[in-house]
Tab-separated table of C-alpha atoms in Angstrom:
chain	number	residue	atom	x	y	z
A	258	MET	CA	40.903	-59.392	19.845
A	259	SER	CA	38.707	-60.753	17.058
A	260	SER	CA	35.768	-58.844	15.806
A	261	SER	CA	33.104	-59.034	13.097
A	262	THR	CA	33.981	-58.020	9.533
A	263	THR	CA	34.203	-54.356	8.719
A	264	THR	CA	31.125	-52.490	7.577
A	265	THR	CA	32.797	-49.265	6.426
A	266	PRO	CA	32.493	-48.582	2.706
A	267	ALA	CA	35.273	-48.196	0.131
A	268	ALA	CA	38.875	-47.773	1.074
A	269	VAL	CA	39.592	-49.625	4.295
A	270	ASN	CA	42.194	-51.348	2.142
A	271	GLY	CA	45.085	-50.602	4.433
A	272	LEU	CA	43.394	-52.408	7.280
A	273	ALA	CA	41.957	-55.299	5.245
A	274	THR	CA	45.420	-56.388	4.090
A	275	SER	CA	46.532	-56.758	7.715
A	276	PRO	CA	45.362	-60.268	8.653
A	277	ALA	CA	45.617	-59.982	12.430
A	278	PHE	CA	42.898	-57.394	13.202
A	279	THR	CA	39.584	-56.431	11.721
A	280	PHE	CA	37.452	-53.861	13.476
A	281	SER	CA	33.883	-52.780	13.291
A	282	ALA	CA	33.452	-49.267	11.978
A	283	SER	CA	32.699	-47.741	15.371
A	284	THR	CA	35.731	-49.392	16.979
A	285	PHE	CA	37.932	-48.174	14.164
A	286	GLN	CA	36.566	-44.663	14.635
A	287	LYS	CA	37.476	-44.724	18.315
A	288	LEU	CA	40.970	-46.116	17.829
A	289	HIS	CA	42.061	-44.188	14.738
A	290	PRO	CA	39.715	-41.229	14.329
A	291	THR	CA	41.904	-39.391	11.838
A	292	GLU	CA	42.385	-42.465	9.651
A	293	PHE	CA	38.647	-43.152	9.809
A	294	PHE	CA	37.896	-39.630	8.578
A	295	ARG	CA	40.560	-39.797	5.915
A	296	ASN	CA	38.810	-42.776	4.337
A	297	PHE	CA	35.650	-40.717	3.932
A	298	VAL	CA	37.303	-37.474	2.929
A	299	SER	CA	39.260	-39.206	0.152
A	300	GLN	CA	35.881	-40.074	-1.400
A	301	GLY	CA	34.701	-36.490	-1.023
A	302	VAL	CA	32.160	-37.130	1.745
A	303	ARG	CA	32.029	-37.028	5.510
A	304	PRO	CA	30.835	-39.705	7.969
A	305	ASP	CA	27.531	-37.896	8.504
A	306	GLY	CA	26.800	-38.124	4.776
A	307	ARG	CA	27.510	-34.513	3.883
A	308	LEU	CA	29.725	-33.347	1.057
A	309	LEU	CA	32.862	-31.479	2.098
A	310	SER	CA	31.175	-28.191	1.257
A	311	SER	CA	27.686	-28.849	2.640
A	312	PHE	CA	26.091	-27.193	5.620
A	313	ARG	CA	23.839	-28.763	8.194
A	314	PRO	CA	20.160	-27.814	8.312
A	315	THR	CA	19.776	-24.423	9.994
A	316	THR	CA	16.725	-22.947	11.695
A	317	VAL	CA	16.135	-19.585	13.378
A	318	HIS	CA	13.324	-18.814	15.815
A	319	TYR	CA	12.590	-15.364	17.201
A	320	GLY	CA	11.170	-14.273	20.529
A	321	VAL	CA	11.838	-17.505	22.404
A	322	ILE	CA	12.393	-15.730	25.744
A	323	THR	CA	9.376	-13.573	26.553
A	324	THR	CA	10.993	-11.843	29.540
A	325	ALA	CA	13.927	-10.586	27.497
A	326	ASN	CA	13.924	-7.440	25.391
A	327	GLY	CA	14.881	-9.571	22.412
A	328	SER	CA	15.750	-13.202	21.894
A	329	ALA	CA	16.405	-15.814	19.283
A	330	MET	CA	17.279	-19.470	19.018
A	331	VAL	CA	19.489	-20.792	16.259
A	332	ARG	CA	20.055	-24.426	15.371
A	333	ILE	CA	22.829	-25.514	13.057
A	334	GLY	CA	22.640	-29.289	12.906
A	335	GLY	CA	23.116	-30.529	16.453
A	336	THR	CA	24.350	-27.195	17.793
A	337	THR	CA	21.598	-25.178	19.453
A	338	VAL	CA	22.155	-21.753	20.958
A	339	VAL	CA	19.719	-19.385	22.609
A	340	CYS	CA	20.468	-15.689	22.755
A	341	GLY	CA	18.708	-13.246	25.058
A	342	VAL	CA	19.164	-9.465	25.065
A	343	LYS	CA	18.372	-7.469	28.179
A	344	ALA	CA	18.431	-3.665	28.158
A	345	GLU	CA	19.474	-1.987	31.356
A	346	VAL	CA	19.788	1.682	32.200
A	347	ALA	CA	23.387	2.385	33.105
A	348	GLU	CA	25.866	5.216	33.440
A	349	PRO	CA	27.844	5.797	30.262
A	350	LYS	CA	31.557	5.086	30.076
A	351	LEU	CA	33.704	8.120	30.842
A	352	ASP	CA	35.249	8.468	27.379
A	353	SER	CA	31.940	8.105	25.517
A	354	PRO	CA	29.247	9.967	27.463
A	355	ASP	CA	26.717	9.911	24.638
A	356	GLN	CA	26.990	6.245	23.738
A	357	GLY	CA	25.451	3.108	25.136
A	358	TYR	CA	27.276	-0.207	25.035
A	359	LEU	CA	26.819	-3.849	24.101
A	360	VAL	CA	28.156	-6.662	26.268
A	361	PRO	CA	28.103	-10.019	24.490
A	362	ASN	CA	28.857	-13.176	26.418
A	363	VAL	CA	28.864	-16.763	25.245
A	364	ASP	CA	28.261	-19.488	27.788
A	365	LEU	CA	29.579	-22.983	27.084
A	366	SER	CA	28.715	-25.076	30.103
A	367	PRO	CA	28.289	-28.796	30.883
A	368	ILE	CA	24.615	-28.498	29.896
A	369	CYS	CA	25.545	-28.591	26.226
A	370	SER	CA	28.387	-31.073	26.188
A	371	ASN	CA	30.382	-33.153	28.617
A	372	THR	CA	33.591	-31.682	27.232
A	373	PHE	CA	32.929	-28.499	29.192
A	374	ARG	CA	33.605	-28.386	32.901
A	375	PRO	CA	31.678	-26.229	35.382
A	376	GLY	CA	33.478	-23.095	36.546
A	377	PRO	CA	34.818	-19.925	34.977
A	378	PRO	CA	34.364	-19.575	31.202
A	379	SER	CA	36.721	-21.752	29.186
A	380	GLU	CA	39.167	-20.261	26.724
A	381	GLN	CA	36.925	-21.270	23.833
A	382	ALA	CA	33.938	-19.429	25.300
A	383	GLN	CA	36.027	-16.329	25.922
A	384	VAL	CA	37.491	-16.350	22.423
A	385	VAL	CA	34.033	-16.652	20.827
A	386	SER	CA	32.702	-13.851	23.070
A	387	GLU	CA	35.602	-11.626	22.101
A	388	SER	CA	35.145	-12.358	18.388
A	389	ILE	CA	31.466	-11.427	18.569
A	390	ASN	CA	32.334	-8.294	20.550
A	391	ARG	CA	34.813	-7.206	17.881
A	392	VAL	CA	32.356	-7.767	15.047
A	393	LEU	CA	29.707	-5.724	16.875
A	394	LYS	CA	32.155	-2.924	17.620
A	395	GLU	CA	34.364	-2.674	14.561
A	396	SER	CA	31.803	-3.440	11.895
A	397	LYS	CA	29.618	-0.762	13.467
A	398	VAL	CA	26.547	-2.961	13.618
A	399	LEU	CA	24.715	-0.426	15.733
A	400	ASP	CA	25.223	3.307	16.195
A	401	LEU	CA	25.786	3.405	19.933
A	402	LYS	CA	24.532	6.992	20.061
A	403	ASP	CA	21.044	5.563	19.458
A	404	LEU	CA	21.284	4.011	22.909
A	405	CYS	CA	21.738	7.333	24.665
A	406	ILE	CA	19.005	8.430	27.068
A	407	GLU	CA	20.598	11.516	28.603
A	408	GLU	CA	24.126	12.451	27.672
A	409	GLY	CA	26.610	11.894	30.454
A	410	LYS	CA	23.949	10.566	32.795
A	411	ALA	CA	22.069	7.561	31.455
A	412	VAL	CA	22.412	5.215	28.512
A	413	TRP	CA	21.127	1.796	27.551
A	414	ALA	CA	23.485	-1.100	28.186
A	415	LEU	CA	22.525	-4.205	26.221
A	416	TRP	CA	23.517	-7.447	27.885
A	417	ILE	CA	23.669	-10.052	25.153
A	418	ASP	CA	23.847	-13.555	26.585
A	419	VAL	CA	24.294	-16.542	24.344
A	420	VAL	CA	23.711	-19.867	26.032
A	421	CYS	CA	24.634	-23.028	24.213
A	422	VAL	CA	22.043	-25.678	24.880
A	423	SER	CA	23.490	-28.377	22.687
A	424	TYR	CA	27.019	-28.450	21.328
A	425	ASP	CA	27.957	-30.148	18.068
A	426	GLY	CA	30.656	-27.902	16.675
A	427	ASN	CA	30.690	-24.539	14.911
A	428	ILE	CA	29.671	-22.507	17.940
A	429	TYR	CA	30.869	-19.228	16.422
A	430	ASP	CA	28.498	-19.300	13.433
A	431	ALA	CA	25.530	-20.257	15.608
A	432	ALA	CA	26.352	-17.715	18.314
A	433	LEU	CA	26.840	-14.821	15.897
A	434	ALA	CA	23.645	-15.658	14.005
A	435	SER	CA	21.711	-15.828	17.274
A	436	VAL	CA	23.113	-12.468	18.399
A	437	MET	CA	22.087	-10.811	15.124
A	438	ALA	CA	18.657	-12.422	15.211
A	439	ALA	CA	18.119	-11.406	18.831
A	440	LEU	CA	19.196	-7.824	18.132
A	441	LYS	CA	16.687	-7.685	15.279
A	442	ASN	CA	14.059	-8.904	17.736
A	443	VAL	CA	14.838	-6.311	20.435
A	444	ARG	CA	12.117	-3.948	21.640
A	445	ILE	CA	13.024	-1.374	24.276
A	446	ARG	CA	10.408	0.742	26.007
A	447	LYS	CA	10.922	4.463	25.525
A	448	PRO	CA	12.155	5.941	28.797
A	449	THR	CA	11.538	9.391	30.227
A	450	TYR	CA	14.241	11.388	31.939
A	451	GLU	CA	13.190	13.886	34.637
A	452	GLU	CA	15.386	15.493	37.278
A	453	GLY	CA	18.008	12.794	37.237
A	454	VAL	CA	15.594	9.868	37.317
A	455	VAL	CA	15.002	7.572	34.390
A	456	LYS	CA	11.500	6.145	34.248
A	457	VAL	CA	10.803	3.150	32.047
A	458	PRO	CA	7.057	2.545	31.730
A	459	GLY	CA	5.762	-0.951	32.193
A	460	GLY	CA	2.265	-2.281	32.018
A	461	GLU	CA	0.610	-2.623	28.631
A	462	ALA	CA	2.235	-4.576	25.806
A	463	ALA	CA	5.234	-3.067	24.039
A	464	ASP	CA	4.092	-1.696	20.705
A	465	ASP	CA	5.370	0.838	18.209
A	466	GLU	CA	4.008	3.708	20.328
A	467	ASN	CA	5.743	3.071	23.630
A	468	SER	CA	8.831	1.195	22.491
A	469	PHE	CA	11.481	1.300	19.814
A	470	LYS	CA	13.404	-1.283	17.825
A	471	LEU	CA	17.136	-1.135	17.250
A	472	ASN	CA	18.299	0.489	14.064
A	473	LEU	CA	20.891	-2.035	12.889
A	474	ALA	CA	23.233	-0.684	10.233
A	475	ARG	CA	24.127	-4.224	9.188
A	476	THR	CA	23.789	-7.812	10.353
A	477	PRO	CA	27.060	-9.663	9.727
A	478	LEU	CA	26.788	-13.432	9.542
A	479	SER	CA	29.668	-15.866	9.539
A	480	THR	CA	30.709	-19.089	7.876
A	481	SER	CA	33.303	-21.310	9.511
A	482	PHE	CA	35.567	-24.005	8.155
A	483	VAL	CA	38.208	-26.328	9.542
A	484	LEU	CA	41.377	-27.550	7.887
A	485	PHE	CA	41.644	-31.284	8.199
A	486	ASP	CA	44.869	-33.251	8.019
A	487	THR	CA	48.150	-32.475	6.345
A	488	SER	CA	46.378	-32.126	3.011
A	489	LEU	CA	44.582	-29.084	4.466
A	490	THR	CA	41.222	-30.342	3.233
A	491	LEU	CA	38.573	-27.690	3.764
A	492	LEU	CA	35.509	-28.866	5.700
A	493	THR	CA	32.647	-26.410	5.927
A	494	ASP	CA	30.467	-26.197	9.038
A	495	PRO	CA	32.384	-28.738	11.126
A	496	ASN	CA	30.590	-30.831	13.706
A	497	PHE	CA	32.157	-31.717	17.054
A	498	ALA	CA	33.895	-34.874	15.825
A	499	GLU	CA	35.428	-33.039	12.879
A	500	GLU	CA	36.543	-30.128	15.060
A	501	SER	CA	38.358	-32.421	17.481
A	502	ILE	CA	40.533	-33.984	14.797
A	503	SER	CA	41.243	-30.822	12.807
A	504	GLN	CA	43.908	-28.287	13.565
A	505	GLY	CA	42.999	-25.134	11.739
A	506	GLN	CA	39.906	-22.903	11.737
A	507	ILE	CA	38.873	-20.296	9.207
A	508	SER	CA	35.906	-17.945	9.672
A	509	VAL	CA	34.564	-15.416	7.192
A	510	THR	CA	31.975	-12.864	8.350
A	511	ILE	CA	30.002	-10.964	5.705
A	512	ASP	CA	27.178	-8.421	5.954
A	513	GLU	CA	24.102	-8.114	3.735
A	514	GLN	CA	25.824	-5.733	1.318
A	515	GLY	CA	28.585	-8.262	0.680
A	516	GLN	CA	31.197	-6.341	2.627
A	517	LEU	CA	33.607	-8.430	4.648
A	518	CYS	CA	33.359	-7.779	8.362
A	519	ALA	CA	35.908	-10.247	9.636
A	520	ILE	CA	38.261	-12.919	8.386
A	521	SER	CA	40.044	-15.172	10.802
A	522	LYS	CA	42.449	-18.004	10.135
A	523	VAL	CA	44.029	-19.705	13.145
A	524	GLY	CA	46.041	-22.866	13.455
A	525	ALA	CA	47.242	-25.452	10.955
A	526	ALA	CA	49.978	-24.911	8.425
A	527	SER	CA	50.080	-21.923	6.080
A	528	SER	CA	47.156	-21.803	3.699
A	529	SER	CA	47.481	-20.286	0.264
A	530	GLN	CA	45.527	-17.235	-0.741
A	531	THR	CA	43.656	-19.394	-3.269
A	532	LEU	CA	42.280	-21.393	-0.363
A	533	LEU	CA	41.214	-18.227	1.424
A	534	LYS	CA	39.529	-16.973	-1.752
A	535	GLN	CA	37.653	-20.287	-1.904
A	536	CYS	CA	36.487	-19.767	1.667
A	537	VAL	CA	35.233	-16.270	0.907
A	538	GLU	CA	33.314	-17.570	-2.138
A	539	ARG	CA	31.609	-20.309	-0.130
A	540	ALA	CA	30.902	-17.866	2.664
A	541	ARG	CA	29.081	-15.539	0.266
A	542	LYS	CA	26.783	-18.324	-0.912
A	543	ARG	CA	26.130	-19.514	2.607
A	544	ASN	CA	25.403	-15.953	3.709
A	545	GLU	CA	22.576	-15.616	1.178
A	546	GLU	CA	21.031	-18.891	2.275
A	547	LEU	CA	21.339	-17.994	5.940
A	548	ARG	CA	19.785	-14.576	5.414
A	549	SER	CA	16.776	-16.047	3.652
A	550	ILE	CA	16.361	-18.457	6.586
A	551	MET	CA	16.622	-15.563	9.038
A	552	ASN	CA	14.163	-13.389	7.154
A	553	GLN	CA	11.441	-16.029	7.049
B	14	GLY	CA	55.826	2.100	19.903
B	15	SER	CA	54.572	-1.069	21.490
B	16	SER	CA	56.768	-3.275	23.574
B	17	VAL	CA	56.227	-6.894	24.581
B	18	LEU	CA	58.382	-9.038	26.828
B	19	CYS	CA	58.267	-12.754	26.155
B	20	SER	CA	59.745	-15.565	28.194
B	21	VAL	CA	59.985	-19.228	27.235
B	22	VAL	CA	60.535	-22.040	29.707
B	23	GLY	CA	60.886	-25.494	28.333
B	24	PRO	CA	60.892	-28.309	27.514
B	25	ALA	CA	60.009	-28.736	31.179
B	26	GLU	CA	57.848	-30.962	33.315
B	27	VAL	CA	54.127	-30.650	32.864
B	28	LYS	CA	51.099	-31.597	34.978
B	29	ILE	CA	49.894	-35.102	34.210
B	30	ARG	CA	46.477	-33.854	33.099
B	31	ASP	CA	48.132	-31.595	30.492
B	32	GLU	CA	50.601	-34.242	29.344
B	33	LYS	CA	50.510	-35.354	25.731
B	34	LEU	CA	51.978	-38.778	24.985
B	35	ASP	CA	53.638	-37.949	21.687
B	36	LYS	CA	54.122	-34.189	21.760
B	37	ALA	CA	55.168	-31.282	23.918
B	38	THR	CA	52.302	-29.237	25.348
B	39	LEU	CA	52.390	-25.545	24.498
B	40	ASP	CA	51.051	-23.242	27.173
B	41	VAL	CA	50.751	-19.545	26.450
B	42	VAL	CA	49.977	-16.962	29.106
B	43	ALA	CA	49.300	-13.376	28.031
B	44	ARG	CA	49.315	-10.588	30.558
B	45	PRO	CA	48.062	-7.080	29.797
B	46	LEU	CA	49.761	-3.790	30.508
B	47	VAL	CA	47.327	-2.896	33.285
B	48	GLY	CA	44.695	-4.768	35.200
B	49	LEU	CA	43.781	-8.410	35.399
B	50	PRO	CA	43.903	-10.568	32.283
B	51	GLY	CA	40.603	-10.428	30.433
B	52	VAL	CA	38.892	-11.833	27.397
B	53	LYS	CA	41.200	-10.048	24.961
B	54	ASP	CA	44.220	-11.690	26.557
B	55	LYS	CA	42.619	-15.114	26.311
B	56	ALA	CA	42.070	-14.463	22.604
B	57	ARG	CA	45.727	-13.441	22.275
B	58	GLU	CA	46.818	-16.630	24.061
B	59	GLN	CA	44.770	-18.799	21.770
B	60	ALA	CA	46.066	-17.011	18.665
B	61	ILE	CA	49.717	-17.425	19.661
B	62	ARG	CA	49.324	-21.021	20.795
B	63	GLU	CA	47.385	-22.225	17.752
B	64	THR	CA	49.788	-20.480	15.371
B	65	LEU	CA	52.893	-21.895	17.030
B	66	GLU	CA	51.623	-25.473	17.373
B	67	PRO	CA	52.395	-26.467	13.775
B	68	LEU	CA	55.776	-24.680	13.905
B	69	VAL	CA	57.243	-26.184	17.062
B	70	LEU	CA	58.765	-29.648	16.570
B	71	SER	CA	56.924	-30.884	19.620
B	72	GLY	CA	57.408	-34.514	18.644
B	73	LEU	CA	61.036	-34.234	19.726
B	74	HIS	CA	60.022	-33.576	23.327
B	75	PRO	CA	57.034	-35.730	24.199
B	76	ARG	CA	55.393	-35.546	27.620
B	77	THR	CA	56.943	-32.159	28.316
B	78	GLY	CA	55.586	-28.642	28.498
B	79	ILE	CA	56.764	-25.422	26.930
B	80	GLN	CA	55.440	-22.396	28.764
B	81	ILE	CA	55.396	-19.063	26.975
B	82	VAL	CA	54.572	-15.915	28.933
B	83	VAL	CA	53.832	-12.740	26.984
B	84	GLN	CA	53.770	-9.505	28.984
B	85	THR	CA	52.752	-6.213	27.382
B	86	MET	CA	55.169	-3.501	28.478
B	87	LYS	CA	53.967	-0.631	26.290
B	88	ASP	CA	50.750	-0.466	24.289
B	89	ASP	CA	50.675	1.761	21.249
B	90	GLY	CA	48.839	-0.502	18.834
B	91	CYS	CA	49.866	-3.775	17.118
B	92	VAL	CA	50.391	-5.598	20.391
B	93	LEU	CA	49.456	-8.953	18.873
B	94	SER	CA	51.997	-8.622	16.076
B	95	THR	CA	54.662	-7.539	18.540
B	96	ALA	CA	53.779	-10.508	20.736
B	97	PHE	CA	54.129	-12.938	17.821
B	98	ASN	CA	57.545	-11.564	16.905
B	99	ALA	CA	58.706	-11.540	20.515
B	100	THR	CA	57.547	-15.128	20.969
B	101	ILE	CA	59.437	-16.494	17.992
B	102	LEU	CA	62.615	-14.699	19.086
B	103	ALA	CA	62.223	-16.104	22.592
B	104	LEU	CA	61.703	-19.609	21.203
B	105	LEU	CA	64.873	-19.251	19.122
B	106	ASP	CA	66.733	-17.962	22.163
B	107	ALA	CA	65.532	-20.930	24.194
B	108	GLY	CA	66.673	-23.338	21.531
B	109	ILE	CA	63.254	-24.931	21.051
B	110	PRO	CA	63.347	-26.886	17.758
B	111	LEU	CA	61.226	-25.163	15.110
B	112	LYS	CA	60.121	-26.071	11.578
B	113	SER	CA	60.288	-22.459	10.480
B	114	ILE	CA	60.153	-19.004	11.942
B	115	LEU	CA	57.280	-16.597	11.644
B	116	GLY	CA	56.947	-12.865	11.224
B	117	SER	CA	53.899	-10.746	11.967
B	118	VAL	CA	52.766	-7.393	10.610
B	119	THR	CA	49.621	-5.330	11.256
B	120	CYS	CA	48.117	-2.924	8.770
B	121	ILE	CA	45.028	-0.756	8.637
B	122	ILE	CA	42.990	0.874	5.915
B	123	ASP	CA	42.493	4.478	6.869
B	124	SER	CA	38.862	5.580	6.770
B	125	LYS	CA	39.611	8.996	5.241
B	126	THR	CA	42.364	8.328	2.702
B	127	ASN	CA	41.636	4.622	1.993
B	128	GLN	CA	45.374	4.022	2.153
B	129	ILE	CA	47.040	0.968	3.623
B	130	LEU	CA	49.110	1.972	6.649
B	131	LEU	CA	51.578	-0.471	8.196
B	132	ASP	CA	52.296	-0.699	11.910
B	133	PRO	CA	49.514	1.644	13.034
B	134	THR	CA	49.692	3.490	16.336
B	135	THR	CA	46.748	3.600	18.754
B	136	GLU	CA	45.702	6.949	17.248
B	137	GLU	CA	45.710	5.551	13.723
B	138	LEU	CA	43.840	2.425	14.836
B	139	ALA	CA	40.997	4.575	16.167
B	140	LEU	CA	40.517	6.085	12.699
B	141	ALA	CA	40.806	2.812	10.826
B	142	LYS	CA	38.106	1.457	8.586
B	143	SER	CA	39.567	-2.029	8.964
B	144	THR	CA	42.463	-3.617	10.835
B	145	HIS	CA	44.439	-6.602	9.534
B	146	VAL	CA	46.946	-8.746	11.395
B	147	PHE	CA	48.944	-11.230	9.345
B	148	VAL	CA	51.535	-13.833	10.240
B	149	PHE	CA	53.685	-15.471	7.589
B	150	ASP	CA	56.315	-18.145	7.981
B	151	ASN	CA	59.600	-18.056	6.102
B	152	LYS	CA	59.013	-21.168	4.009
B	153	THR	CA	57.250	-19.453	1.116
B	154	SER	CA	59.914	-16.776	0.811
B	155	VAL	CA	62.642	-19.420	0.772
B	156	SER	CA	61.037	-21.691	-1.829
B	157	SER	CA	60.331	-19.060	-4.493
B	158	THR	CA	63.500	-17.503	-5.879
B	159	GLN	CA	63.866	-13.757	-6.209
B	160	GLN	CA	64.258	-13.864	-10.012
B	161	GLU	CA	61.053	-15.781	-10.485
B	162	ASN	CA	59.212	-13.225	-8.420
B	163	ASP	CA	60.395	-10.353	-10.611
B	164	ASN	CA	59.256	-12.021	-13.825
B	165	MET	CA	55.864	-13.112	-12.529
B	166	ASP	CA	52.795	-11.786	-14.246
B	167	GLN	CA	49.555	-10.982	-12.431
B	168	ASP	CA	48.093	-14.507	-12.638
B	169	ASN	CA	51.095	-16.279	-11.211
B	170	ALA	CA	51.714	-13.522	-8.713
B	171	ASP	CA	48.699	-14.718	-6.765
B	172	SER	CA	50.166	-18.075	-5.741
B	173	ALA	CA	53.568	-16.590	-4.998
B	174	LEU	CA	52.147	-13.955	-2.682
B	175	GLY	CA	52.748	-16.013	0.399
B	176	ALA	CA	50.675	-18.560	2.213
B	177	VAL	CA	49.073	-17.151	5.347
B	178	LEU	CA	49.888	-18.749	8.677
B	179	PHE	CA	47.564	-16.552	10.730
B	180	SER	CA	45.097	-13.906	9.698
B	181	ASP	CA	42.786	-11.757	11.781
B	182	SER	CA	40.924	-8.943	10.077
B	183	THR	CA	38.073	-6.853	11.449
B	184	GLY	CA	36.176	-3.786	10.353
B	185	LEU	CA	34.540	-3.222	6.986
B	186	PHE	CA	36.507	-4.155	3.914
B	187	THR	CA	36.230	-5.728	0.477
B	188	GLU	CA	37.861	-8.895	-0.785
B	189	GLU	CA	40.248	-6.872	-2.959
B	190	GLU	CA	41.313	-4.756	-0.003
B	191	TYR	CA	41.927	-7.863	2.082
B	192	PHE	CA	44.178	-9.574	-0.440
B	193	GLU	CA	46.000	-6.325	-1.165
B	194	CYS	CA	46.705	-5.951	2.553
B	195	ALA	CA	47.931	-9.568	2.595
B	196	GLN	CA	50.329	-8.773	-0.225
B	197	VAL	CA	51.651	-5.625	1.445
B	198	CYS	CA	52.046	-7.374	4.790
B	199	PHE	CA	53.812	-10.311	3.143
B	200	LYS	CA	56.426	-7.960	1.718
B	201	ALA	CA	56.788	-6.233	5.082
B	202	THR	CA	57.186	-9.601	6.818
B	203	GLN	CA	60.344	-10.209	4.790
B	204	ALA	CA	61.853	-7.296	6.699
B	205	VAL	CA	60.765	-8.868	9.990
B	206	HIS	CA	62.390	-12.168	8.985
B	207	GLY	CA	65.557	-10.271	8.112
B	208	PHE	CA	65.524	-8.594	11.505
B	209	ILE	CA	65.110	-11.954	13.269
B	210	ARG	CA	68.012	-13.369	11.286
B	211	THR	CA	70.219	-10.403	12.229
B	212	ALA	CA	69.207	-10.586	15.881
B	213	VAL	CA	70.091	-14.281	16.113
B	214	GLN	CA	73.365	-13.661	14.279
B	215	LYS	CA	74.376	-10.897	16.681
B	216	LYS	CA	73.486	-13.020	19.662
B	217	LEU	CA	75.598	-15.925	18.410
B	218	GLU	CA	78.522	-13.591	17.674
B	219	LYS	CA	78.372	-12.178	21.196
B	220	GLU	CA	78.180	-15.634	22.732
B	221	TYR	CA	81.129	-16.784	20.631
B	222	GLN	CA	83.161	-13.822	21.796
B	223	GLN	CA	82.261	-14.550	25.405
B	224	ILE	CA	83.391	-18.154	25.007
B	225	GLN	CA	86.657	-17.026	23.436
B	226	ALA	CA	87.383	-14.582	26.242
């Protein structure tokens, strides 16, 4: 098994001293992905050229789905998600007759990556959906009483669907940002309630007269990291390759006032509180950048 | 209070598609109190599995599977913490080799009094401004001696406060509140570790007596 000389930079020392095999960089990456990454990380960079604390270019576009009440598309590097919000008149839940409800759902299907199989939602999709649901509910993003049409009879149910179109890691950040952007973009026509029938006017374009926007109390945005290797090296905004070789994930969700809305640390060995503080610091900086991108 | 029943079967045979060449495969199934398992249960499964992966010495049993089933028997808040504690006890009972044990505690910050309340009930959770679930292993408490802890000043106290194995916090809170909750939960987790130690001791004593008889 002879091959051309290595083209990887710097410390492939361990392999160069072994006389029997030399690999090309791509072969080495396939055979020993963790070792390949370690060589980069020890120099403080990652294979895609980023520093350990850099984020990939992020863009946000509003109103991408004209038939939805609100929509947004978010790209973080190679990960692209599209979020559409549909408002439907529904009966309120029994224990909250004057409140509407939000139903977020994240769809990770074979369209975005061949690692996902067709069929019921994978565990990853369900976990991301649940995380977004908890942020929306417990950080009180929206006063659900605003979605009431007629107490006990009719409320607005917002179906928030996030579809991943291209998957390259860090789905949670992209999905949450797209949900917040789509909610900001939502316009719902003002309904009328007469004798048990809800009428939602159609016809002319939705403007400030015949429709209303959602009054969002806050828009939490998240920053995710992975913990790579036994040294627990922190990698911000992991791409798919980095996610597959890392064990731990940390996410910090912050709103525009700087209040923390969620912190999550799963997997990998115990991480010190200094590390968590570092994550929160980086998340704050990232939050400001992301908000200025979203507000453009 | 909440009650969770946990069963562990393993190391046992595993389907070829789930087989790992060098490790045991952990499979966690979480079942709710009522109804069919939903998204929340999937999240619970992932939390337990990802937290236990670094603790279980899976390299000792390659190409096998360890199945953990967590069934909620009573739900009065803190089900995730109860599930974590039940799981580690079940793993000890099963004799699965572990690097360390874990202990889990939930706390909330009450919206009216701004106090930290440990082990909240469902009622208290409804009034919480933020909810925090923490899991700590017993390595940090073993490495730092008790005397050192007493003499620590504020700066050093930070690093001795306990490395976090799992953390899940939601609601609205500040950084200070979060780390204060971590500190309080770390101290409370020592009690959980003590309980686990006592439980295993009692079990071994009973077994010894049964063998003698």
